[in-house]
Amino acid sequence: MKQLPWTLCVLALALVAWLAIAVVNVENQRNALVTKACADPAFKGEVDAKCLAGVQTRAHWWQHLGYAMTHFRN
């Protein structure tokens, strides 16, 4: 009987961690698009998908999370 609340707590924390990782990744890509960090040199006005997948636009992951949590609109 006491295992159910702990299991639900662990599942809820895992869900929050997974959502935080997703928000960090989305904010990193959004910032790269806004700052034009991944402009494709071959095609003007296009985005380099490989660059977008691996770009780091801020120094730490918590900076992405903090920005995303405090800026809900552009």
CSV table of C-alpha atoms in Angstrom, one decimal:
chain,number,residue,atom,x,y,z
A,1,MET,CA,0.0,0.0,0.0
A,2,LYS,CA,2.9,2.4,0.7
A,3,GLN,CA,4.6,1.6,-2.5
A,4,LEU,CA,1.9,3.2,-4.7
A,5,PRO,CA,2.5,6.8,-3.7
A,6,TRP,CA,6.2,6.5,-4.1
A,7,THR,CA,5.8,4.9,-7.5
A,8,LEU,CA,3.5,7.7,-8.6
A,9,CYS,CA,6.0,10.3,-7.3
A,10,VAL,CA,8.9,8.7,-9.2
A,11,LEU,CA,6.8,8.6,-12.3
A,12,ALA,CA,5.7,12.2,-11.9
A,13,LEU,CA,9.3,13.3,-11.4
A,14,ALA,CA,10.4,11.3,-14.5
A,15,LEU,CA,7.7,13.0,-16.5
A,16,VAL,CA,8.8,16.5,-15.3
A,17,ALA,CA,12.4,15.7,-16.2
A,18,TRP,CA,11.5,14.4,-19.6
A,19,LEU,CA,9.4,17.6,-20.3
A,20,ALA,CA,12.2,19.8,-19.1
A,21,ILE,CA,14.7,18.1,-21.5
A,22,ALA,CA,12.2,18.6,-24.3
A,23,VAL,CA,11.8,22.3,-23.4
A,24,VAL,CA,15.5,22.8,-23.3
A,25,ASN,CA,16.0,21.3,-26.8
A,26,VAL,CA,13.1,23.3,-28.3
A,27,GLU,CA,14.4,26.5,-26.8
A,28,ASN,CA,17.9,25.8,-28.0
A,29,GLN,CA,16.6,25.3,-31.6
A,30,ARG,CA,14.3,28.3,-31.3
A,31,ASN,CA,17.2,30.5,-30.2
A,32,ALA,CA,19.4,29.2,-33.1
A,33,LEU,CA,16.6,30.1,-35.6
A,34,VAL,CA,16.1,33.6,-34.1
A,35,THR,CA,19.8,34.4,-34.1
A,36,LYS,CA,20.3,32.8,-37.5
A,37,ALA,CA,23.1,30.6,-36.1
A,38,CYS,CA,22.4,27.8,-38.6
A,39,ALA,CA,21.9,29.6,-41.9
A,40,ASP,CA,22.7,27.3,-44.9
A,41,PRO,CA,25.6,28.8,-46.8
A,42,ALA,CA,24.6,27.0,-50.1
A,43,PHE,CA,21.0,28.1,-50.1
A,44,LYS,CA,20.2,31.6,-49.1
A,45,GLY,CA,17.3,31.8,-46.6
A,46,GLU,CA,17.3,28.1,-45.7
A,47,VAL,CA,18.3,26.4,-42.5
A,48,ASP,CA,21.1,23.7,-42.2
A,49,ALA,CA,19.4,20.8,-40.5
A,50,LYS,CA,22.6,19.2,-39.3
A,51,CYS,CA,23.7,22.4,-37.7
A,52,LEU,CA,20.3,22.8,-36.0
A,53,ALA,CA,20.5,19.3,-34.5
A,54,GLY,CA,23.8,20.0,-32.8
A,55,VAL,CA,24.0,23.7,-32.2
A,56,GLN,CA,24.5,25.1,-28.6
A,57,THR,CA,23.3,28.7,-28.5
A,58,ARG,CA,23.8,29.3,-24.8
A,59,ALA,CA,26.5,28.2,-22.4
A,60,HIS,CA,24.4,25.9,-20.2
A,61,TRP,CA,21.1,24.0,-20.4
A,62,TRP,CA,19.6,25.8,-17.4
A,63,GLN,CA,19.8,29.1,-19.3
A,64,HIS,CA,17.5,27.6,-22.0
A,65,LEU,CA,15.1,26.3,-19.3
A,66,GLY,CA,15.2,29.6,-17.5
A,67,TYR,CA,14.5,31.7,-20.6
A,68,ALA,CA,11.7,29.3,-21.7
A,69,MET,CA,10.0,29.4,-18.3
A,70,THR,CA,10.1,33.2,-18.1
A,71,HIS,CA,9.3,34.2,-21.7
A,72,PHE,CA,6.0,32.7,-22.8
A,73,ARG,CA,5.6,35.0,-25.8
A,74,ASN,CA,8.0,36.3,-28.4
